PDB file of C-alpha atoms in Angstrom:
ATOM      1  CA  MET H  12      65.908 132.054  87.755  1.00 36.00           C
ATOM      2  CA  LYS H  13      66.220 128.561  89.218  1.00 35.00           C
ATOM      3  CA  ARG H  14      62.450 128.070  89.103  1.00 40.00           C
ATOM      4  CA  ASN H  15      62.358 129.129  85.453  1.00 38.00           C
ATOM      5  CA  ALA H  16      65.139 126.687  84.601  1.00 37.00           C
ATOM      6  CA  VAL H  17      63.315 123.818  86.294  1.00 36.00           C
ATOM      7  CA  ALA H  18      60.050 124.714  84.550  1.00 39.00           C
ATOM      8  CA  CYS H  19      61.850 124.923  81.209  1.00 35.00           C
ATOM      9  CA  ALA H  20      63.478 121.530  81.741  1.00 37.00           C
ATOM     10  CA  ARG H  21      60.131 119.943  82.596  1.00 42.00           C
ATOM     11  CA  THR H  22      58.576 121.442  79.475  1.00 34.00           C
ATOM     12  CA  TRP H  23      61.336 120.053  77.268  1.00 34.00           C
ATOM     13  CA  LEU H  24      61.004 116.587  78.833  1.00 35.00           C
ATOM     14  CA  LEU H  25      57.269 116.620  78.171  1.00 37.00           C
ATOM     15  CA  LEU H  26      57.770 117.738  74.575  1.00 31.00           C
ATOM     16  CA  LEU H  27      60.377 115.056  73.972  1.00 32.00           C
ATOM     17  CA  ALA H  28      58.054 112.372  75.353  1.00 41.00           C
ATOM     18  CA  VAL H  29      55.187 113.482  73.140  1.00 38.00           C
ATOM     19  CA  LEU H  30      57.410 113.814  70.077  1.00 32.00           C
ATOM     20  CA  SER H  31      58.875 110.352  70.599  1.00 41.00           C
ATOM     21  CA  LEU H  32      55.397 108.856  70.570  1.00 45.00           C
ATOM     22  CA  THR H  33      54.210 110.945  67.656  1.00 39.00           C
ATOM     23  CA  ALA H  34      57.225 110.191  65.512  1.00 37.00           C
ATOM     24  CA  ALA H  35      56.853 106.462  66.087  1.00 41.00           C
ATOM     25  CA  ALA H  36      53.107 106.335  65.468  1.00 43.00           C
ATOM     26  CA  PRO H  37      53.228 104.984  61.900  1.00 45.00           C
ATOM     27  CA  ALA H  38      55.632 102.154  62.845  1.00 45.00           C
ATOM     28  CA  ARG H  39      55.127  99.016  60.756  1.00 53.00           C
ATOM     29  CA  ALA H  40      57.794  96.618  62.028  1.00 62.00           C
ATOM     30  CA  GLY H  41      57.791  95.330  65.579  1.00 89.00           C
ATOM     31  CA  THR H  42      59.437  98.129  67.543  1.00 94.00           C
ATOM     32  CA  TRP H  43      59.980  99.507  71.029  1.00 96.00           C
ATOM     33  CA  VAL H  44      58.712 103.005  71.785  1.00 96.00           C
ATOM     34  CA  HIS H  45      59.664 104.801  75.001  1.00 96.00           C
ATOM     35  CA  GLY H  46      57.483 107.363  76.721  1.00 95.00           C
ATOM     36  CA  VAL H  47      56.877 109.241  79.968  1.00 96.00           C
ATOM     37  CA  GLU H  48      53.706 109.916  81.920  1.00 96.00           C
ATOM     38  CA  GLY H  49      54.033 112.052  85.011  1.00 94.00           C
ATOM     39  CA  THR H  50      56.756 110.604  87.229  1.00 94.00           C
ATOM     40  CA  ARG H  51      56.930 107.203  85.534  1.00 96.00           C
ATOM     41  CA  GLY H  52      58.331 105.983  82.263  1.00 96.00           C
ATOM     42  CA  PHE H  53      56.946 103.245  80.066  1.00 98.00           C
ATOM     43  CA  GLN H  54      57.793 101.133  77.063  1.00 98.00           C
ATOM     44  CA  LEU H  55      55.355 100.283  74.302  1.00 99.00           C
ATOM     45  CA  TRP H  56      55.676  97.332  71.958  1.00 98.00           C
ATOM     46  CA  VAL H  57      54.198  98.075  68.536  1.00 98.00           C
ATOM     47  CA  PRO H  58      53.752  94.718  66.786  1.00 98.00           C
ATOM     48  CA  THR H  59      55.005  93.778  63.365  1.00 96.00           C
ATOM     49  CA  GLY H  60      52.459  94.734  60.729  1.00 94.00           C
ATOM     50  CA  TYR H  61      50.844  97.504  62.765  1.00 96.00           C
ATOM     51  CA  ALA H  62      48.692  99.730  60.538  1.00 95.00           C
ATOM     52  CA  PRO H  63      47.562 103.116  61.935  1.00 95.00           C
ATOM     53  CA  GLY H  64      44.060 102.691  60.528  1.00 92.00           C
ATOM     54  CA  THR H  65      43.394  99.314  62.145  1.00 97.00           C
ATOM     55  CA  PRO H  66      42.532  99.409  65.871  1.00 98.00           C
ATOM     56  CA  LEU H  67      44.286  96.696  67.882  1.00 99.00           C
ATOM     57  CA  PRO H  68      43.806  95.344  71.403  1.00 99.00           C
ATOM     58  CA  LEU H  69      46.110  96.760  74.071  1.00 99.00           C
ATOM     59  CA  VAL H  70      47.608  94.678  76.885  1.00 99.00           C
ATOM     60  CA  VAL H  71      49.050  96.514  79.887  1.00 99.00           C
ATOM     61  CA  ALA H  72      51.826  94.314  81.334  1.00 99.00           C
ATOM     62  CA  LEU H  73      53.052  95.079  84.850  1.00 99.00           C
ATOM     63  CA  HIS H  74      56.422  93.751  85.960  1.00 99.00           C
ATOM     64  CA  GLY H  75      57.177  92.519  89.460  1.00 98.00           C
ATOM     65  CA  CYS H  76      59.864  93.443  91.973  1.00 98.00           C
ATOM     66  CA  PHE H  77      63.492  93.513  90.811  1.00 97.00           C
ATOM     67  CA  GLN H  78      62.275  93.721  87.209  1.00 97.00           C
ATOM     68  CA  ASN H  79      61.891  96.297  84.473  1.00 98.00           C
ATOM     69  CA  PRO H  80      59.789  96.309  81.276  1.00 98.00           C
ATOM     70  CA  SER H  81      62.485  94.786  79.068  1.00 97.00           C
ATOM     71  CA  GLN H  82      63.103  91.947  81.511  1.00 98.00           C
ATOM     72  CA  PHE H  83      59.393  91.264  81.899  1.00 98.00           C
ATOM     73  CA  ALA H  84      58.960  91.227  78.132  1.00 98.00           C
ATOM     74  CA  GLY H  85      61.832  88.761  77.813  1.00 98.00           C
ATOM     75  CA  LEU H  86      60.565  86.562  80.631  1.00 98.00           C
ATOM     76  CA  THR H  87      57.047  86.297  79.220  1.00 99.00           C
ATOM     77  CA  ARG H  88      57.840  86.431  75.481  1.00 98.00           C
ATOM     78  CA  LEU H  89      54.826  88.729  75.327  1.00 98.00           C
ATOM     79  CA  ASN H  90      56.176  90.738  72.399  1.00 98.00           C
ATOM     80  CA  GLU H  91      56.439  87.599  70.286  1.00 98.00           C
ATOM     81  CA  LYS H  92      52.833  86.785  71.184  1.00 98.00           C
ATOM     82  CA  ALA H  93      51.815  90.332  70.269  1.00 98.00           C
ATOM     83  CA  ASP H  94      53.462  89.989  66.856  1.00 98.00           C
ATOM     84  CA  ALA H  95      51.672  86.701  66.226  1.00 97.00           C
ATOM     85  CA  GLU H  96      48.237  87.771  67.499  1.00 98.00           C
ATOM     86  CA  GLN H  97      48.375  91.483  66.648  1.00 98.00           C
ATOM     87  CA  PHE H  98      48.053  93.534  69.805  1.00 99.00           C
ATOM     88  CA  LEU H  99      49.973  96.380  71.421  1.00 99.00           C
ATOM     89  CA  VAL H 100      51.753  95.914  74.748  1.00 99.00           C
ATOM     90  CA  LEU H 101      52.229  98.735  77.249  1.00 99.00           C
ATOM     91  CA  TYR H 102      54.863  98.145  79.933  1.00 99.00           C
ATOM     92  CA  PRO H 103      54.756 100.733  82.749  1.00 99.00           C
ATOM     93  CA  ASN H 104      58.047 101.053  84.624  1.00 98.00           C
ATOM     94  CA  GLN H 105      58.273 101.498  88.375  1.00 98.00           C
ATOM     95  CA  ALA H 106      60.796 104.162  89.360  1.00 96.00           C
ATOM     96  CA  THR H 107      63.544 103.334  91.842  1.00 96.00           C
ATOM     97  CA  PHE H 108      62.882 106.595  93.687  1.00 96.00           C
ATOM     98  CA  ALA H 109      59.344 105.335  94.355  1.00 96.00           C
ATOM     99  CA  ASN H 110      60.539 101.886  95.422  1.00 97.00           C
ATOM    100  CA  PRO H 111      64.236 100.870  95.377  1.00 97.00           C
ATOM    101  CA  THR H 112      63.263  97.249  94.658  1.00 97.00           C
ATOM    102  CA  GLN H 113      61.019  98.365  91.771  1.00 97.00           C
ATOM    103  CA  CYS H 114      57.973  96.822  93.465  1.00 98.00           C
ATOM    104  CA  TRP H 115      54.677  98.551  92.835  1.00 98.00           C
ATOM    105  CA  ASN H 116      53.396 100.123  96.060  1.00 97.00           C
ATOM    106  CA  PHE H 117      50.036  98.371  96.040  1.00 96.00           C
ATOM    107  CA  MET H 118      49.749  98.372  99.839  1.00 95.00           C
ATOM    108  CA  LEU H 119      49.492 102.157 100.151  1.00 96.00           C
ATOM    109  CA  VAL H 120      45.943 103.470 100.455  1.00 95.00           C
ATOM    110  CA  LEU H 121      46.793 106.156  97.888  1.00 95.00           C
ATOM    111  CA  ASN H 122      47.301 103.367  95.338  1.00 97.00           C
ATOM    112  CA  GLN H 123      44.042 101.564  96.125  1.00 97.00           C
ATOM    113  CA  THR H 124      41.608 104.179  94.888  1.00 96.00           C
ATOM    114  CA  ARG H 125      40.466 105.632  91.612  1.00 96.00           C
ATOM    115  CA  ASP H 126      42.095 108.766  90.170  1.00 95.00           C
ATOM    116  CA  HIS H 127      45.077 108.651  92.520  1.00 96.00           C
ATOM    117  CA  GLY H 128      48.580 107.253  92.744  1.00 97.00           C
ATOM    118  CA  GLU H 129      50.088 104.544  90.606  1.00 98.00           C
ATOM    119  CA  PRO H 130      46.783 103.221  89.184  1.00 98.00           C
ATOM    120  CA  ALA H 131      45.932 106.683  87.852  1.00 98.00           C
ATOM    121  CA  LEU H 132      49.401 106.989  86.302  1.00 98.00           C
ATOM    122  CA  VAL H 133      48.942 103.708  84.448  1.00 98.00           C
ATOM    123  CA  VAL H 134      45.521 104.745  83.167  1.00 98.00           C
ATOM    124  CA  ARG H 135      46.972 108.015  81.904  1.00 98.00           C
ATOM    125  CA  MET H 136      49.618 105.985  80.065  1.00 98.00           C
ATOM    126  CA  VAL H 137      46.797 104.054  78.403  1.00 99.00           C
ATOM    127  CA  GLU H 138      45.153 107.331  77.419  1.00 98.00           C
ATOM    128  CA  GLN H 139      48.442 108.642  76.008  1.00 98.00           C
ATOM    129  CA  VAL H 140      48.926 105.516  73.901  1.00 98.00           C
ATOM    130  CA  ARG H 141      45.350 105.754  72.640  1.00 98.00           C
ATOM    131  CA  ARG H 142      45.989 109.319  71.478  1.00 97.00           C
ATOM    132  CA  HIS H 143      48.869 108.223  69.270  1.00 97.00           C
ATOM    133  CA  TYR H 144      47.988 104.685  68.203  1.00 98.00           C
ATOM    134  CA  ALA H 145      44.961 102.844  66.882  1.00 98.00           C
ATOM    135  CA  VAL H 146      43.621 101.062  69.965  1.00 99.00           C
ATOM    136  CA  ASP H 147      40.356  99.160  70.230  1.00 99.00           C
ATOM    137  CA  ALA H 148      38.952 100.725  73.403  1.00 98.00           C
ATOM    138  CA  ARG H 149      36.721  97.701  73.968  1.00 98.00           C
ATOM    139  CA  ARG H 150      39.727  95.392  74.182  1.00 99.00           C
ATOM    140  CA  VAL H 151      42.127  96.885  76.700  1.00 99.00           C
ATOM    141  CA  TYR H 152      43.470  94.354  79.211  1.00 99.00           C
ATOM    142  CA  VAL H 153      45.789  94.363  82.206  1.00 99.00           C
ATOM    143  CA  GLY H 154      47.974  91.656  83.694  1.00 99.00           C
ATOM    144  CA  GLY H 155      51.041  91.305  85.853  1.00 99.00           C
ATOM    145  CA  VAL H 156      53.178  89.187  88.123  1.00 99.00           C
ATOM    146  CA  SER H 157      53.757  89.513  91.869  1.00 98.00           C
ATOM    147  CA  SER H 158      53.447  93.182  92.912  1.00 98.00           C
ATOM    148  CA  GLY H 159      52.486  93.963  89.315  1.00 98.00           C
ATOM    149  CA  ALA H 160      49.694  91.416  89.599  1.00 99.00           C
ATOM    150  CA  VAL H 161      48.275  93.163  92.650  1.00 99.00           C
ATOM    151  CA  LEU H 162      48.372  96.486  90.823  1.00 99.00           C
ATOM    152  CA  ALA H 163      46.665  94.784  87.871  1.00 99.00           C
ATOM    153  CA  GLY H 164      43.911  93.651  90.220  1.00 99.00           C
ATOM    154  CA  THR H 165      43.528  97.188  91.540  1.00 99.00           C
ATOM    155  CA  LEU H 166      43.235  98.555  88.006  1.00 99.00           C
ATOM    156  CA  LEU H 167      40.611  95.963  87.110  1.00 99.00           C
ATOM    157  CA  ALA H 168      38.750  96.714  90.339  1.00 98.00           C
ATOM    158  CA  CYS H 169      38.774 100.505  90.094  1.00 98.00           C
ATOM    159  CA  TYR H 170      38.789 101.013  86.321  1.00 99.00           C
ATOM    160  CA  SER H 171      36.434  98.386  84.940  1.00 97.00           C
ATOM    161  CA  ASP H 172      35.300 101.083  82.501  1.00 98.00           C
ATOM    162  CA  VAL H 173      38.796 100.925  80.972  1.00 98.00           C
ATOM    163  CA  PHE H 174      39.810  97.262  81.214  1.00 99.00           C
ATOM    164  CA  ALA H 175      37.824  94.395  79.719  1.00 99.00           C
ATOM    165  CA  ALA H 176      39.602  91.687  81.737  1.00 99.00           C
ATOM    166  CA  GLY H 177      42.616  91.165  83.965  1.00 99.00           C
ATOM    167  CA  MET H 178      45.241  88.585  84.922  1.00 99.00           C
ATOM    168  CA  ILE H 179      46.758  88.132  88.382  1.00 99.00           C
ATOM    169  CA  GLY H 180      49.912  86.017  88.372  1.00 99.00           C
ATOM    170  CA  ALA H 181      51.380  85.063  91.768  1.00 99.00           C
ATOM    171  CA  GLY H 182      49.579  88.026  93.293  1.00 98.00           C
ATOM    172  CA  ALA H 183      46.827  88.828  95.763  1.00 99.00           C
ATOM    173  CA  MET H 184      43.329  90.238  95.908  1.00 99.00           C
ATOM    174  CA  TYR H 185      42.353  93.903  95.828  1.00 99.00           C
ATOM    175  CA  LYS H 186      43.279  95.642  99.118  1.00 98.00           C
ATOM    176  CA  ALA H 187      44.734  92.434 100.547  1.00 98.00           C
ATOM    177  CA  ALA H 188      46.754  94.729 102.805  1.00 97.00           C
ATOM    178  CA  THR H 189      46.699  98.438 103.566  1.00 96.00           C
ATOM    179  CA  THR H 190      49.995  98.734 105.457  1.00 94.00           C
ATOM    180  CA  ILE H 191      53.569  97.561 104.909  1.00 91.00           C
ATOM    181  CA  SER H 192      53.435  95.261 107.943  1.00 90.00           C
ATOM    182  CA  GLY H 193      50.094  93.897 106.820  1.00 94.00           C
ATOM    183  CA  THR H 194      51.592  93.154 103.420  1.00 96.00           C
ATOM    184  CA  GLY H 195      54.231  90.873 104.932  1.00 95.00           C
ATOM    185  CA  PHE H 196      51.579  88.944 106.836  1.00 96.00           C
ATOM    186  CA  ALA H 197      49.313  88.631 103.803  1.00 96.00           C
ATOM    187  CA  MET H 198      52.136  87.364 101.603  1.00 97.00           C
ATOM    188  CA  LEU H 199      52.928  84.571 104.051  1.00 96.00           C
ATOM    189  CA  PHE H 200      49.488  83.650 105.347  1.00 97.00           C
ATOM    190  CA  GLY H 201      46.861  85.361 103.210  1.00 97.00           C
ATOM    191  CA  SER H 202      44.899  88.527 103.824  1.00 98.00           C
ATOM    192  CA  ILE H 203      43.121  89.075 107.123  1.00 98.00           C
ATOM    193  CA  TYR H 204      40.223  90.584 105.160  1.00 98.00           C
ATOM    194  CA  HIS H 205      37.393  88.504 103.747  1.00 98.00           C
ATOM    195  CA  PRO H 206      37.353  88.267  99.940  1.00 98.00           C
ATOM    196  CA  ASP H 207      33.614  88.953  99.867  1.00 98.00           C
ATOM    197  CA  ASP H 208      34.115  92.269 101.659  1.00 98.00           C
ATOM    198  CA  ARG H 209      36.934  93.228  99.327  1.00 99.00           C
ATOM    199  CA  GLY H 210      34.768  92.129  96.425  1.00 98.00           C
ATOM    200  CA  ARG H 211      32.245  94.780  97.331  1.00 98.00           C
ATOM    201  CA  ASP H 212      35.015  97.332  97.840  1.00 98.00           C
ATOM    202  CA  ALA H 213      36.252  96.651  94.306  1.00 98.00           C
ATOM    203  CA  TRP H 214      32.762  97.083  92.884  1.00 98.00           C
ATOM    204  CA  VAL H 215      32.366 100.387  94.729  1.00 98.00           C
ATOM    205  CA  CYS H 216      35.787 101.603  93.551  1.00 98.00           C
ATOM    206  CA  SER H 217      34.605 101.247  89.950  1.00 97.00           C
ATOM    207  CA  GLY H 218      31.450 103.220  90.691  1.00 97.00           C
ATOM    208  CA  ARG H 219      29.058 100.276  91.189  1.00 97.00           C
ATOM    209  CA  PRO H 220      29.013  99.208  87.513  1.00 96.00           C
ATOM    210  CA  ARG H 221      26.391  96.858  86.112  1.00 95.00           C
ATOM    211  CA  HIS H 222      28.741  94.379  84.491  1.00 96.00           C
ATOM    212  CA  THR H 223      31.126  91.625  85.529  1.00 97.00           C
ATOM    213  CA  MET H 224      34.906  91.952  85.946  1.00 98.00           C
ATOM    214  CA  PRO H 225      36.462  88.898  84.259  1.00 99.00           C
ATOM    215  CA  VAL H 226      39.694  87.724  85.864  1.00 99.00           C
ATOM    216  CA  LEU H 227      42.319  85.039  85.324  1.00 99.00           C
ATOM    217  CA  VAL H 228      44.329  84.006  88.379  1.00 99.00           C
ATOM    218  CA  VAL H 229      47.470  81.868  88.016  1.00 99.00           C
ATOM    219  CA  HIS H 230      49.434  80.691  91.050  1.00 99.00           C
ATOM    220  CA  GLY H 231      51.999  78.043  91.955  1.00 99.00           C
ATOM    221  CA  THR H 232      51.110  75.592  94.713  1.00 99.00           C
ATOM    222  CA  LYS H 233      54.607  75.960  96.213  1.00 99.00           C
ATOM    223  CA  ASP H 234      54.878  79.739  96.057  1.00 99.00           C
ATOM    224  CA  SER H 235      57.291  80.636  98.860  1.00 98.00           C
ATOM    225  CA  VAL H 236      56.900  84.409  98.465  1.00 98.00           C
ATOM    226  CA  VAL H 237      53.146  84.930  98.053  1.00 98.00           C
ATOM    227  CA  ASP H 238      51.290  81.985  99.545  1.00 98.00           C
ATOM    228  CA  LEU H 239      48.793  80.108  97.391  1.00 99.00           C
ATOM    229  CA  VAL H 240      45.902  81.227  99.587  1.00 99.00           C
ATOM    230  CA  ASN H 241      46.319  84.712  98.103  1.00 99.00           C
ATOM    231  CA  GLY H 242      45.486  83.446  94.625  1.00 99.00           C
ATOM    232  CA  ARG H 243      42.384  81.721  95.931  1.00 99.00           C
ATOM    233  CA  GLN H 244      41.332  84.874  97.754  1.00 99.00           C
ATOM    234  CA  ALA H 245      41.808  86.902  94.569  1.00 99.00           C
ATOM    235  CA  THR H 246      39.552  84.598  92.572  1.00 99.00           C
ATOM    236  CA  ARG H 247      36.847  84.654  95.218  1.00 99.00           C
ATOM    237  CA  GLN H 248      37.091  88.432  95.576  1.00 99.00           C
ATOM    238  CA  PHE H 249      36.494  89.048  91.879  1.00 99.00           C
ATOM    239  CA  LEU H 250      33.692  86.506  91.765  1.00 99.00           C
ATOM    240  CA  GLN H 251      32.007  88.504  94.516  1.00 98.00           C
ATOM    241  CA  THR H 252      32.681  91.716  92.591  1.00 98.00           C
ATOM    242  CA  SER H 253      31.017  90.206  89.536  1.00 98.00           C
ATOM    243  CA  ASP H 254      28.130  88.987  91.701  1.00 98.00           C
ATOM    244  CA  TYR H 255      27.457  92.621  92.555  1.00 98.00           C
ATOM    245  CA  GLY H 256      28.102  93.739  89.005  1.00 97.00           C
ATOM    246  CA  ASP H 257      25.680  91.484  87.169  1.00 94.00           C
ATOM    247  CA  ASP H 258      22.542  92.724  88.933  1.00 94.00           C
ATOM    248  CA  GLY H 259      23.620  95.207  91.608  1.00 95.00           C
ATOM    249  CA  VAL H 260      23.203  92.947  94.645  1.00 95.00           C
ATOM    250  CA  ALA H 261      25.087  90.149  96.390  1.00 95.00           C
ATOM    251  CA  ASN H 262      22.653  87.307  95.802  1.00 96.00           C
ATOM    252  CA  ASP H 263      24.920  84.460  94.638  1.00 94.00           C
ATOM    253  CA  SER H 264      23.853  84.892  91.035  1.00 94.00           C
ATOM    254  CA  ILE H 265      27.594  84.338  90.562  1.00 96.00           C
ATOM    255  CA  ARG H 266      29.010  81.964  93.154  1.00 93.00           C
ATOM    256  CA  PRO H 267      32.509  80.807  94.173  1.00 94.00           C
ATOM    257  CA  ALA H 268      31.821  77.350  92.795  1.00 94.00           C
ATOM    258  CA  ALA H 269      33.632  76.208  89.661  1.00 98.00           C
ATOM    259  CA  THR H 270      31.349  75.101  86.840  1.00 98.00           C
ATOM    260  CA  GLN H 271      34.122  73.066  85.214  1.00 98.00           C
ATOM    261  CA  VAL H 272      37.440  71.652  86.424  1.00 98.00           C
ATOM    262  CA  THR H 273      40.122  70.439  84.014  1.00 98.00           C
ATOM    263  CA  ARG H 274      43.413  68.760  84.858  1.00 98.00           C
ATOM    264  CA  ALA H 275      46.283  68.816  82.405  1.00 98.00           C
ATOM    265  CA  SER H 276      50.063  68.636  82.291  1.00 98.00           C
ATOM    266  CA  VAL H 277      52.967  69.889  80.231  1.00 98.00           C
ATOM    267  CA  PRO H 278      54.777  66.990  78.492  1.00 97.00           C
ATOM    268  CA  GLY H 279      57.821  66.409  80.654  1.00 97.00           C
ATOM    269  CA  GLY H 280      56.776  69.322  82.858  1.00 98.00           C
ATOM    270  CA  ARG H 281      54.298  70.340  85.511  1.00 99.00           C
ATOM    271  CA  ALA H 282      50.699  69.348  86.049  1.00 99.00           C
ATOM    272  CA  TYR H 283      48.118  72.076  86.507  1.00 99.00           C
ATOM    273  CA  THR H 284      44.432  72.484  87.313  1.00 99.00           C
ATOM    274  CA  VAL H 285      42.046  74.857  85.560  1.00 99.00           C
ATOM    275  CA  GLU H 286      38.827  75.930  87.293  1.00 99.00           C
ATOM    276  CA  ASP H 287      36.321  77.785  85.125  1.00 99.00           C
ATOM    277  CA  TYR H 288      33.444  79.870  86.429  1.00 98.00           C
ATOM    278  CA  VAL H 289      30.858  80.269  83.679  1.00 98.00           C
ATOM    279  CA  TYR H 290      27.648  82.162  84.393  1.00 95.00           C
ATOM    280  CA  GLY H 291      25.089  83.352  81.883  1.00 92.00           C
ATOM    281  CA  GLY H 292      27.126  81.706  79.158  1.00 94.00           C
ATOM    282  CA  ALA H 293      30.154  83.912  79.913  1.00 96.00           C
ATOM    283  CA  LEU H 294      33.520  82.966  81.403  1.00 98.00           C
ATOM    284  CA  VAL H 295      33.574  85.210  84.466  1.00 98.00           C
ATOM    285  CA  ALA H 296      36.717  83.816  86.089  1.00 99.00           C
ATOM    286  CA  ARG H 297      39.412  81.217  85.527  1.00 99.00           C
ATOM    287  CA  HIS H 298      41.644  79.958  88.330  1.00 99.00           C
ATOM    288  CA  ILE H 299      44.797  78.002  87.463  1.00 99.00           C
ATOM    289  CA  GLU H 300      47.077  76.301  89.981  1.00 99.00           C
ATOM    290  CA  VAL H 301      50.415  74.959  88.757  1.00 99.00           C
ATOM    291  CA  GLN H 302      51.606  72.001  90.800  1.00 99.00           C
ATOM    292  CA  GLY H 303      54.973  72.481  92.494  1.00 99.00           C
ATOM    293  CA  MET H 304      55.644  75.914  91.003  1.00 99.00           C
ATOM    294  CA  ASP H 305      57.315  78.547  93.192  1.00 99.00           C
ATOM    295  CA  HIS H 306      56.986  82.334  92.794  1.00 98.00           C
ATOM    296  CA  ALA H 307      57.328  82.458  89.023  1.00 98.00           C
ATOM    297  CA  TRP H 308      55.864  83.041  85.581  1.00 99.00           C
ATOM    298  CA  PRO H 309      54.875  79.635  84.160  1.00 99.00           C
ATOM    299  CA  GLY H 310      56.523  78.706  80.886  1.00 98.00           C
ATOM    300  CA  GLY H 311      58.827  81.713  81.153  1.00 98.00           C
ATOM    301  CA  ASP H 312      62.188  82.112  79.463  1.00 98.00           C
ATOM    302  CA  SER H 313      64.816  80.534  81.740  1.00 97.00           C
ATOM    303  CA  ARG H 314      67.340  83.268  80.917  1.00 97.00           C
ATOM    304  CA  TYR H 315      65.365  85.603  83.177  1.00 97.00           C
ATOM    305  CA  PRO H 316      64.670  85.483  86.934  1.00 94.00           C
ATOM    306  CA  PHE H 317      61.257  84.279  88.124  1.00 97.00           C
ATOM    307  CA  ALA H 318      60.828  81.841  85.232  1.00 98.00           C
ATOM    308  CA  ASP H 319      59.474  78.306  85.512  1.00 98.00           C
ATOM    309  CA  PRO H 320      60.064  76.805  82.052  1.00 98.00           C
ATOM    310  CA  SER H 321      58.442  73.518  83.070  1.00 98.00           C
ATOM    311  CA  GLY H 322      55.065  75.136  83.647  1.00 98.00           C
ATOM    312  CA  PRO H 323      52.316  75.780  81.090  1.00 99.00           C
ATOM    313  CA  ASP H 324      52.752  78.815  78.830  1.00 99.00           C
ATOM    314  CA  GLY H 325      51.468  81.605  81.060  1.00 99.00           C
ATOM    315  CA  THR H 326      51.469  84.124  78.231  1.00 99.00           C
ATOM    316  CA  ALA H 327      49.357  81.874  76.019  1.00 99.00           C
ATOM    317  CA  LEU H 328      46.980  81.239  78.924  1.00 99.00           C
ATOM    318  CA  MET H 329      46.650  84.968  79.537  1.00 99.00           C
ATOM    319  CA  TRP H 330      45.975  85.880  75.921  1.00 99.00           C
ATOM    320  CA  ASP H 331      43.527  83.008  75.482  1.00 99.00           C
ATOM    321  CA  PHE H 332      41.533  84.405  78.399  1.00 99.00           C
ATOM    322  CA  PHE H 333      41.765  88.020  77.284  1.00 99.00           C
ATOM    323  CA  ARG H 334      40.649  87.397  73.712  1.00 98.00           C
ATOM    324  CA  GLN H 335      37.362  85.962  74.968  1.00 98.00           C
ATOM    325  CA  HIS H 336      36.377  89.263  76.563  1.00 98.00           C
ATOM    326  CA  THR H 337      35.263  92.557  75.077  1.00 98.00           C
ATOM    327  CA  ARG H 338      34.116  95.505  77.173  1.00 94.00           C
ATOM    328  CA  ASN H 339      30.630  96.708  76.288  1.00 82.00           C
TER     329      ASN H 339
END
């Protein structure tokens, strides 16, 4: 009897999740939609003016520790950007039973492979949204901050057939650590693993694809939680991944040498440096360092934790990078 009751409850929860998505599908004003996939919930922002017959880009936005989707949306003002630029935003939510601090468990080997763990859950969320909304499958992107940024890097590494580009904000490279103790060391001093080796691992995780994996990395030079070296390792790792991806071998056809460096500053705010890596006429990677910024989202709303309002608009930087990339 108890087993039947549990099974019945699970069935009703699944039906309610599906019905909530289905009922909201024709939404026209900017609205929140809540859903469930497996053991995780998510929130979906459907932008103002959404029309079911017009496919839109989809941005998967991954919050960091001590955050939830609503807080991350408020911090980044990503929903406002989605309304202005016309794209959907999917916010997966880490469960407190999986991590009491709501960090994504990127350091567990289970979550560093394809078709397993948290990355697989997020991809299934993408698939669920695509079943109920008009999504341009060539323009699905993933970005995050802190632990969410590392998960974003894992998704880009292992599911390059799903994501056209990714953004790593105050995060680390793919498989920067594979244990909890190793994670603490990597956060403070950088990964003990070489980015070139992890670059190949990322390429293999996606099934040795013959295409690049465009990435934007944004990091503060005074990050006291995840040291700046992690951002640099992440950029180099994905450049190596793309070096394998463009022709199947590591031959420096794509190198860790910026083709253009730009220095700018926010009026009355922080200076920042933009390094572009353009190969074959395509922007393969962009690395941005914000001078003096701690562990934060640049240009974020000061009403939320982990905001640095004096930095450049991180959300605008992310979307500007994403919109230049379409998955073939």
